[in-house]
GROMACS .gro file of C-alpha atoms in nm:
model
  345
    1UNK     CA    1  -8.506  -3.623  -7.774
    2UNK     CA    2  -8.226  -3.758  -7.992
    3UNK     CA    3  -8.201  -3.420  -8.169
    4UNK     CA    4  -8.180  -3.239  -7.832
    5UNK     CA    5  -7.910  -3.475  -7.711
    6UNK     CA    6  -7.720  -3.427  -8.037
    7UNK     CA    7  -7.726  -3.046  -8.019
    8UNK     CA    8  -7.636  -3.061  -7.650
    9UNK     CA    9  -7.331  -3.269  -7.735
   10UNK     CA   10  -7.230  -3.027  -8.010
   11UNK     CA   11  -7.271  -2.726  -7.775
   12UNK     CA   12  -7.067  -2.897  -7.505
   13UNK     CA   13  -6.793  -2.971  -7.755
   14UNK     CA   14  -6.767  -2.609  -7.866
   15UNK     CA   15  -6.774  -2.484  -7.508
   16UNK     CA   16  -6.491  -2.717  -7.414
   17UNK     CA   17  -6.297  -2.615  -7.722
   18UNK     CA   18  -6.354  -2.249  -7.639
   19UNK     CA   19  -6.234  -2.299  -7.281
   20UNK     CA   20  -5.925  -2.481  -7.396
   21UNK     CA   21  -5.842  -2.192  -7.628
   22UNK     CA   22  -5.873  -1.931  -7.350
   23UNK     CA   23  -5.559  -1.780  -7.203
   24UNK     CA   24  -5.535  -1.764  -6.824
   25UNK     CA   25  -5.251  -1.574  -6.659
   26UNK     CA   26  -5.096  -1.560  -6.315
   27UNK     CA   27  -4.829  -1.305  -6.219
   28UNK     CA   28  -4.620  -1.478  -5.956
   29UNK     CA   29  -4.452  -1.231  -5.716
   30UNK     CA   30  -4.310  -1.285  -5.364
   31UNK     CA   31  -4.545  -1.091  -5.138
   32UNK     CA   32  -4.280  -0.993  -4.883
   33UNK     CA   33  -3.903  -0.973  -4.905
   34UNK     CA   34  -3.610  -0.780  -4.758
   35UNK     CA   35  -3.373  -0.515  -4.886
   36UNK     CA   36  -3.082  -0.632  -5.105
   37UNK     CA   37  -3.256  -0.960  -5.190
   38UNK     CA   38  -3.302  -1.066  -5.550
   39UNK     CA   39  -3.652  -1.172  -5.643
   40UNK     CA   40  -3.789  -1.332  -5.958
   41UNK     CA   41  -4.123  -1.226  -6.104
   42UNK     CA   42  -4.283  -1.465  -6.352
   43UNK     CA   43  -4.586  -1.446  -6.578
   44UNK     CA   44  -4.738  -1.791  -6.613
   45UNK     CA   45  -5.000  -1.900  -6.863
   46UNK     CA   46  -5.187  -2.176  -6.684
   47UNK     CA   47  -5.212  -2.399  -6.991
   48UNK     CA   48  -4.852  -2.333  -7.101
   49UNK     CA   49  -4.966  -2.166  -7.421
   50UNK     CA   50  -4.705  -1.983  -7.622
   51UNK     CA   51  -4.696  -1.603  -7.603
   52UNK     CA   52  -4.577  -1.357  -7.865
   53UNK     CA   53  -4.413  -1.120  -7.615
   54UNK     CA   54  -4.416  -1.022  -7.247
   55UNK     CA   55  -4.335  -0.681  -7.097
   56UNK     CA   56  -4.283  -0.611  -6.724
   57UNK     CA   57  -4.318  -0.287  -6.529
   58UNK     CA   58  -4.231  -0.201  -6.169
   59UNK     CA   59  -4.391   0.119  -6.042
   60UNK     CA   60  -4.472   0.208  -6.401
   61UNK     CA   61  -4.114   0.174  -6.527
   62UNK     CA   62  -4.039  -0.096  -6.784
   63UNK     CA   63  -3.787  -0.361  -6.680
   64UNK     CA   64  -3.595  -0.561  -6.940
   65UNK     CA   65  -3.732  -0.914  -6.948
   66UNK     CA   66  -3.594  -1.253  -7.045
   67UNK     CA   67  -3.882  -1.461  -7.170
   68UNK     CA   68  -4.168  -1.473  -6.920
   69UNK     CA   69  -3.976  -1.355  -6.613
   70UNK     CA   70  -3.754  -1.086  -6.465
   71UNK     CA   71  -3.510  -1.090  -6.174
   72UNK     CA   72  -3.459  -0.766  -5.982
   73UNK     CA   73  -3.259  -0.653  -5.680
   74UNK     CA   74  -3.487  -0.492  -5.421
   75UNK     CA   75  -3.214  -0.240  -5.333
   76UNK     CA   76  -3.284  -0.071  -5.668
   77UNK     CA   77  -3.638   0.009  -5.552
   78UNK     CA   78  -3.600   0.060  -5.179
   79UNK     CA   79  -3.829  -0.047  -4.901
   80UNK     CA   80  -4.205  -0.025  -4.921
   81UNK     CA   81  -4.483  -0.159  -5.138
   82UNK     CA   82  -4.414  -0.169  -5.511
   83UNK     CA   83  -4.659  -0.224  -5.795
   84UNK     CA   84  -4.583  -0.481  -6.065
   85UNK     CA   85  -4.764  -0.522  -6.394
   86UNK     CA   86  -4.714  -0.740  -6.697
   87UNK     CA   87  -4.840  -0.704  -7.052
   88UNK     CA   88  -4.895  -1.036  -7.226
   89UNK     CA   89  -4.913  -1.030  -7.606
   90UNK     CA   90  -5.072  -1.334  -7.770
   91UNK     CA   91  -5.249  -1.398  -8.103
   92UNK     CA   92  -5.464  -1.095  -8.171
   93UNK     CA   93  -5.486  -0.985  -7.807
   94UNK     CA   94  -5.311  -0.812  -7.517
   95UNK     CA   95  -5.380  -0.856  -7.147
   96UNK     CA   96  -5.249  -0.663  -6.846
   97UNK     CA   97  -5.195  -0.847  -6.516
   98UNK     CA   98  -5.119  -0.665  -6.188
   99UNK     CA   99  -4.963  -0.762  -5.857
  100UNK     CA  100  -4.731  -0.614  -5.592
  101UNK     CA  101  -4.448  -0.693  -5.350
  102UNK     CA  102  -4.341  -0.534  -5.022
  103UNK     CA  103  -3.979  -0.478  -4.916
  104UNK     CA  104  -3.864  -0.444  -4.554
  105UNK     CA  105  -3.523  -0.351  -4.409
  106UNK     CA  106  -3.315  -0.660  -4.343
  107UNK     CA  107  -3.208  -0.541  -3.997
  108UNK     CA  108  -3.372  -0.381  -3.695
  109UNK     CA  109  -3.307  -0.010  -3.644
  110UNK     CA  110  -3.049   0.127  -3.401
  111UNK     CA  111  -3.204   0.281  -3.089
  112UNK     CA  112  -3.068   0.615  -2.966
  113UNK     CA  113  -3.090   0.812  -2.646
  114UNK     CA  114  -2.939   1.160  -2.611
  115UNK     CA  115  -2.729   1.398  -2.407
  116UNK     CA  116  -2.815   1.767  -2.366
  117UNK     CA  117  -2.513   1.976  -2.468
  118UNK     CA  118  -2.664   2.326  -2.447
  119UNK     CA  119  -2.998   2.492  -2.386
  120UNK     CA  120  -3.109   2.812  -2.560
  121UNK     CA  121  -3.418   3.033  -2.525
  122UNK     CA  122  -3.703   2.981  -2.771
  123UNK     CA  123  -4.016   3.187  -2.831
  124UNK     CA  124  -4.316   3.030  -2.654
  125UNK     CA  125  -4.538   3.181  -2.925
  126UNK     CA  126  -4.349   3.002  -3.201
  127UNK     CA  127  -4.562   2.704  -3.309
  128UNK     CA  128  -4.262   2.543  -3.476
  129UNK     CA  129  -4.318   2.375  -3.812
  130UNK     CA  130  -3.982   2.415  -3.986
  131UNK     CA  131  -3.633   2.472  -3.846
  132UNK     CA  132  -3.298   2.516  -4.020
  133UNK     CA  133  -2.951   2.641  -3.921
  134UNK     CA  134  -2.785   2.850  -4.191
  135UNK     CA  135  -2.474   3.070  -4.179
  136UNK     CA  136  -2.482   3.110  -3.803
  137UNK     CA  137  -2.854   3.175  -3.762
  138UNK     CA  138  -3.168   2.974  -3.710
  139UNK     CA  139  -3.447   3.008  -3.963
  140UNK     CA  140  -3.789   2.900  -3.846
  141UNK     CA  141  -4.143   2.876  -3.978
  142UNK     CA  142  -4.444   2.863  -3.749
  143UNK     CA  143  -4.797   2.743  -3.804
  144UNK     CA  144  -5.167   2.798  -3.736
  145UNK     CA  145  -5.387   3.017  -3.952
  146UNK     CA  146  -5.342   3.381  -3.871
  147UNK     CA  147  -5.024   3.309  -3.675
  148UNK     CA  148  -4.791   3.158  -3.935
  149UNK     CA  149  -4.456   3.334  -3.965
  150UNK     CA  150  -4.115   3.305  -4.127
  151UNK     CA  151  -3.836   3.428  -3.902
  152UNK     CA  152  -3.460   3.460  -3.869
  153UNK     CA  153  -3.347   3.397  -3.511
  154UNK     CA  154  -3.031   3.455  -3.312
  155UNK     CA  155  -2.938   3.118  -3.164
  156UNK     CA  156  -2.783   3.226  -2.835
  157UNK     CA  157  -3.058   3.469  -2.732
  158UNK     CA  158  -3.365   3.348  -2.921
  159UNK     CA  159  -3.410   3.705  -3.048
  160UNK     CA  160  -3.614   3.734  -3.368
  161UNK     CA  161  -3.403   3.940  -3.608
  162UNK     CA  162  -3.631   3.931  -3.911
  163UNK     CA  163  -3.992   3.820  -3.957
  164UNK     CA  164  -4.280   3.818  -4.201
  165UNK     CA  165  -4.635   3.693  -4.158
  166UNK     CA  166  -4.807   3.449  -4.388
  167UNK     CA  167  -5.148   3.541  -4.529
  168UNK     CA  168  -5.418   3.454  -4.275
  169UNK     CA  169  -5.582   3.198  -4.504
  170UNK     CA  170  -5.278   2.970  -4.489
  171UNK     CA  171  -5.147   2.731  -4.224
  172UNK     CA  172  -4.767   2.748  -4.245
  173UNK     CA  173  -4.562   2.428  -4.240
  174UNK     CA  174  -4.201   2.322  -4.306
  175UNK     CA  175  -3.927   2.520  -4.477
  176UNK     CA  176  -3.577   2.483  -4.617
  177UNK     CA  177  -3.302   2.700  -4.767
  178UNK     CA  178  -3.137   2.618  -5.100
  179UNK     CA  179  -2.943   2.842  -5.340
  180UNK     CA  180  -3.028   3.157  -5.143
  181UNK     CA  181  -3.400   3.083  -5.162
  182UNK     CA  182  -3.636   2.995  -4.880
  183UNK     CA  183  -3.899   2.736  -4.968
  184UNK     CA  184  -4.201   2.733  -4.738
  185UNK     CA  185  -4.491   2.489  -4.743
  186UNK     CA  186  -4.852   2.534  -4.639
  187UNK     CA  187  -5.059   2.250  -4.498
  188UNK     CA  188  -5.389   2.183  -4.680
  189UNK     CA  189  -5.389   2.460  -4.941
  190UNK     CA  190  -5.184   2.256  -5.192
  191UNK     CA  191  -4.949   2.550  -5.220
  192UNK     CA  192  -4.592   2.649  -5.132
  193UNK     CA  193  -4.398   2.975  -5.159
  194UNK     CA  194  -4.044   3.080  -5.253
  195UNK     CA  195  -3.876   3.376  -5.080
  196UNK     CA  196  -3.555   3.573  -5.116
  197UNK     CA  197  -3.321   3.465  -4.835
  198UNK     CA  198  -3.194   3.816  -4.760
  199UNK     CA  199  -3.509   4.026  -4.792
  200UNK     CA  200  -3.783   3.767  -4.718
  201UNK     CA  201  -3.959   3.898  -5.027
  202UNK     CA  202  -4.196   3.646  -5.183
  203UNK     CA  203  -4.085   3.563  -5.536
  204UNK     CA  204  -4.321   3.290  -5.653
  205UNK     CA  205  -4.567   3.023  -5.548
  206UNK     CA  206  -4.609   2.662  -5.655
  207UNK     CA  207  -4.866   2.385  -5.631
  208UNK     CA  208  -4.821   2.030  -5.511
  209UNK     CA  209  -4.874   1.764  -5.771
  210UNK     CA  210  -4.873   1.404  -5.648
  211UNK     CA  211  -4.790   1.460  -5.281
  212UNK     CA  212  -5.098   1.496  -5.063
  213UNK     CA  213  -5.024   1.789  -4.830
  214UNK     CA  214  -4.740   2.008  -4.707
  215UNK     CA  215  -4.574   1.893  -4.381
  216UNK     CA  216  -4.194   1.891  -4.360
  217UNK     CA  217  -3.927   2.020  -4.598
  218UNK     CA  218  -3.548   1.988  -4.630
  219UNK     CA  219  -3.295   1.949  -4.911
  220UNK     CA  220  -2.989   1.746  -5.009
  221UNK     CA  221  -2.811   2.030  -5.186
  222UNK     CA  222  -2.966   1.942  -5.520
  223UNK     CA  223  -3.330   1.857  -5.454
  224UNK     CA  224  -3.606   1.958  -5.217
  225UNK     CA  225  -3.723   1.676  -4.990
  226UNK     CA  226  -4.085   1.690  -4.873
  227UNK     CA  227  -4.312   1.496  -4.637
  228UNK     CA  228  -4.688   1.499  -4.686
  229UNK     CA  229  -4.823   1.337  -4.369
  230UNK     CA  230  -4.793   0.983  -4.500
  231UNK     CA  231  -4.500   0.738  -4.501
  232UNK     CA  232  -4.384   0.875  -4.836
  233UNK     CA  233  -4.100   1.125  -4.872
  234UNK     CA  234  -4.090   1.317  -5.200
  235UNK     CA  235  -3.794   1.458  -5.394
  236UNK     CA  236  -3.866   1.778  -5.588
  237UNK     CA  237  -3.688   1.975  -5.858
  238UNK     CA  238  -3.600   2.306  -5.684
  239UNK     CA  239  -3.643   2.508  -6.004
  240UNK     CA  240  -3.988   2.377  -6.098
  241UNK     CA  241  -4.093   2.235  -5.757
  242UNK     CA  242  -4.231   1.928  -5.937
  243UNK     CA  243  -4.217   1.589  -5.765
  244UNK     CA  244  -3.954   1.367  -5.928
  245UNK     CA  245  -3.985   1.051  -5.719
  246UNK     CA  246  -4.047   0.930  -5.366
  247UNK     CA  247  -3.915   0.684  -5.111
  248UNK     CA  248  -4.118   0.502  -4.848
  249UNK     CA  249  -4.018   0.502  -4.482
  250UNK     CA  250  -4.026   0.149  -4.334
  251UNK     CA  251  -3.873  -0.010  -4.029
  252UNK     CA  252  -3.817  -0.385  -4.011
  253UNK     CA  253  -4.184  -0.443  -3.922
  254UNK     CA  254  -4.401  -0.175  -4.081
  255UNK     CA  255  -4.431   0.152  -4.267
  256UNK     CA  256  -4.388   0.473  -4.066
  257UNK     CA  257  -4.674   0.720  -4.130
  258UNK     CA  258  -4.724   1.083  -4.023
  259UNK     CA  259  -4.366   1.194  -4.085
  260UNK     CA  260  -4.347   1.564  -4.008
  261UNK     CA  261  -4.052   1.807  -3.989
  262UNK     CA  262  -3.747   1.690  -4.184
  263UNK     CA  263  -3.373   1.752  -4.182
  264UNK     CA  264  -3.117   1.606  -4.425
  265UNK     CA  265  -2.765   1.537  -4.300
  266UNK     CA  266  -2.490   1.317  -4.444
  267UNK     CA  267  -2.714   1.097  -4.656
  268UNK     CA  268  -2.981   1.050  -4.389
  269UNK     CA  269  -3.321   1.211  -4.343
  270UNK     CA  270  -3.410   1.291  -3.983
  271UNK     CA  271  -3.787   1.301  -3.939
  272UNK     CA  272  -4.016   1.393  -3.652
  273UNK     CA  273  -4.309   1.163  -3.587
  274UNK     CA  274  -4.628   1.366  -3.555
  275UNK     CA  275  -4.749   1.365  -3.191
  276UNK     CA  276  -4.464   1.139  -3.074
  277UNK     CA  277  -4.131   1.242  -2.911
  278UNK     CA  278  -3.934   1.037  -3.163
  279UNK     CA  279  -3.703   1.105  -3.454
  280UNK     CA  280  -3.650   0.850  -3.731
  281UNK     CA  281  -3.315   0.833  -3.909
  282UNK     CA  282  -3.394   0.726  -4.264
  283UNK     CA  283  -3.164   0.622  -4.546
  284UNK     CA  284  -3.231   0.882  -4.814
  285UNK     CA  285  -3.181   0.632  -5.097
  286UNK     CA  286  -3.382   0.332  -4.981
  287UNK     CA  287  -3.623   0.467  -4.719
  288UNK     CA  288  -3.505   0.214  -4.460
  289UNK     CA  289  -3.537   0.339  -4.102
  290UNK     CA  290  -3.187   0.283  -3.966
  291UNK     CA  291  -3.231   0.452  -3.630
  292UNK     CA  292  -3.493   0.585  -3.390
  293UNK     CA  293  -3.409   0.847  -3.126
  294UNK     CA  294  -3.637   0.855  -2.823
  295UNK     CA  295  -3.652   1.215  -2.699
  296UNK     CA  296  -3.936   1.171  -2.451
  297UNK     CA  297  -3.700   1.295  -2.178
  298UNK     CA  298  -3.697   1.637  -2.343
  299UNK     CA  299  -4.072   1.660  -2.301
  300UNK     CA  300  -4.026   1.582  -1.932
  301UNK     CA  301  -3.751   1.843  -1.913
  302UNK     CA  302  -3.979   2.106  -2.065
  303UNK     CA  303  -4.263   2.023  -1.828
  304UNK     CA  304  -4.045   2.113  -1.531
  305UNK     CA  305  -4.089   2.479  -1.621
  306UNK     CA  306  -4.377   2.488  -1.873
  307UNK     CA  307  -4.710   2.309  -1.895
  308UNK     CA  308  -4.743   2.168  -2.245
  309UNK     CA  309  -5.078   2.117  -2.416
  310UNK     CA  310  -5.114   1.742  -2.474
  311UNK     CA  311  -5.119   1.633  -2.841
  312UNK     CA  312  -5.051   1.989  -2.953
  313UNK     CA  313  -4.733   2.141  -2.808
  314UNK     CA  314  -4.522   1.848  -2.918
  315UNK     CA  315  -4.163   1.788  -3.023
  316UNK     CA  316  -4.114   1.935  -3.370
  317UNK     CA  317  -3.809   2.097  -3.524
  318UNK     CA  318  -3.472   1.950  -3.625
  319UNK     CA  319  -3.171   2.149  -3.744
  320UNK     CA  320  -2.807   2.050  -3.803
  321UNK     CA  321  -2.512   2.283  -3.810
  322UNK     CA  322  -2.367   2.119  -4.120
  323UNK     CA  323  -2.014   2.244  -4.048
  324UNK     CA  324  -1.981   2.120  -3.690
  325UNK     CA  325  -2.247   1.849  -3.667
  326UNK     CA  326  -2.430   2.025  -3.384
  327UNK     CA  327  -2.792   1.905  -3.361
  328UNK     CA  328  -3.071   2.137  -3.245
  329UNK     CA  329  -3.427   2.033  -3.158
  330UNK     CA  330  -3.730   2.207  -3.014
  331UNK     CA  331  -4.108   2.183  -3.005
  332UNK     CA  332  -4.425   2.377  -3.076
  333UNK     CA  333  -4.443   2.673  -2.836
  334UNK     CA  334  -4.155   2.536  -2.630
  335UNK     CA  335  -3.964   2.790  -2.427
  336UNK     CA  336  -3.636   2.611  -2.491
  337UNK     CA  337  -3.430   2.492  -2.785
  338UNK     CA  338  -3.187   2.210  -2.711
  339UNK     CA  339  -2.853   2.122  -2.859
  340UNK     CA  340  -2.824   1.747  -2.815
  341UNK     CA  341  -2.592   1.460  -2.899
  342UNK     CA  342  -2.743   1.128  -3.002
  343UNK     CA  343  -2.606   0.824  -2.820
  344UNK     CA  344  -2.636   0.464  -2.936
  345UNK     CA  345  -2.807   0.237  -2.687
   0.00000   0.00000   0.00000
């Protein structure tokens, strides 16, 4: 019995010694914060053991560290959920510790109503997915397999001046015009197409990489801007069509999913909500939702003369005349296209 007690004591000693030599880490991160706030992220070793080196990463990008902590300004990352990781180097070993923080806009969005300035005819067979005003004409893409088209339209009359059909296997989605090229997305096929602006001749195709699907498309003059049905908005290189980065659309309470047709104007991204008569006005740098326009009255206006199919023939289509600031909106199979003016409430 004495021998057993002796060996038990020795084993307990080594176990305690082993535990005391173990490194235990906690990555301390504020779970929620607001835009423009500075936050400090600290790697703590629970027993205050010395470390050889510590490296920090936010969304996979290394951030210069001072000792065991970093201080960052949330405005550099924008709103949304951001992943944080730390690499701890200590004698003979390395350990990675993960965490995250979520950034919200610091202010509530501005609510907008609208005024109808003009009403124009629109093809009731145009299941609108993309809409853009360019050099005096509307360019529009329509959806549904076997019915998807790219068209050039005369604003005042709604007359289709030029049109091509998409291959029947594809469901057409959003489009945009940049550098005399038309970029057109498809929905679930993980594929987009590039066309000559003048001839509508297809010049190339491209695949999506990180973004999930093809929904809306616009551009800021230098990059393509793409929605994929989530709350993320992607920025693409127009030459290679590769995703460069993304922002996350958040209002002061939550993320905004199912962003659909997009339009970029004066540093803001205007985005349709799928199945809702709303347009978000999103800061293109941070993702913060700065305004929401309620256009439910346009649905009521349409239903005076046309019965709309619920949860199908919905508001979709935003186009700015960049020179005058005129704003045009329509919907899927709507018989009217509206020029409206947004009014702060």
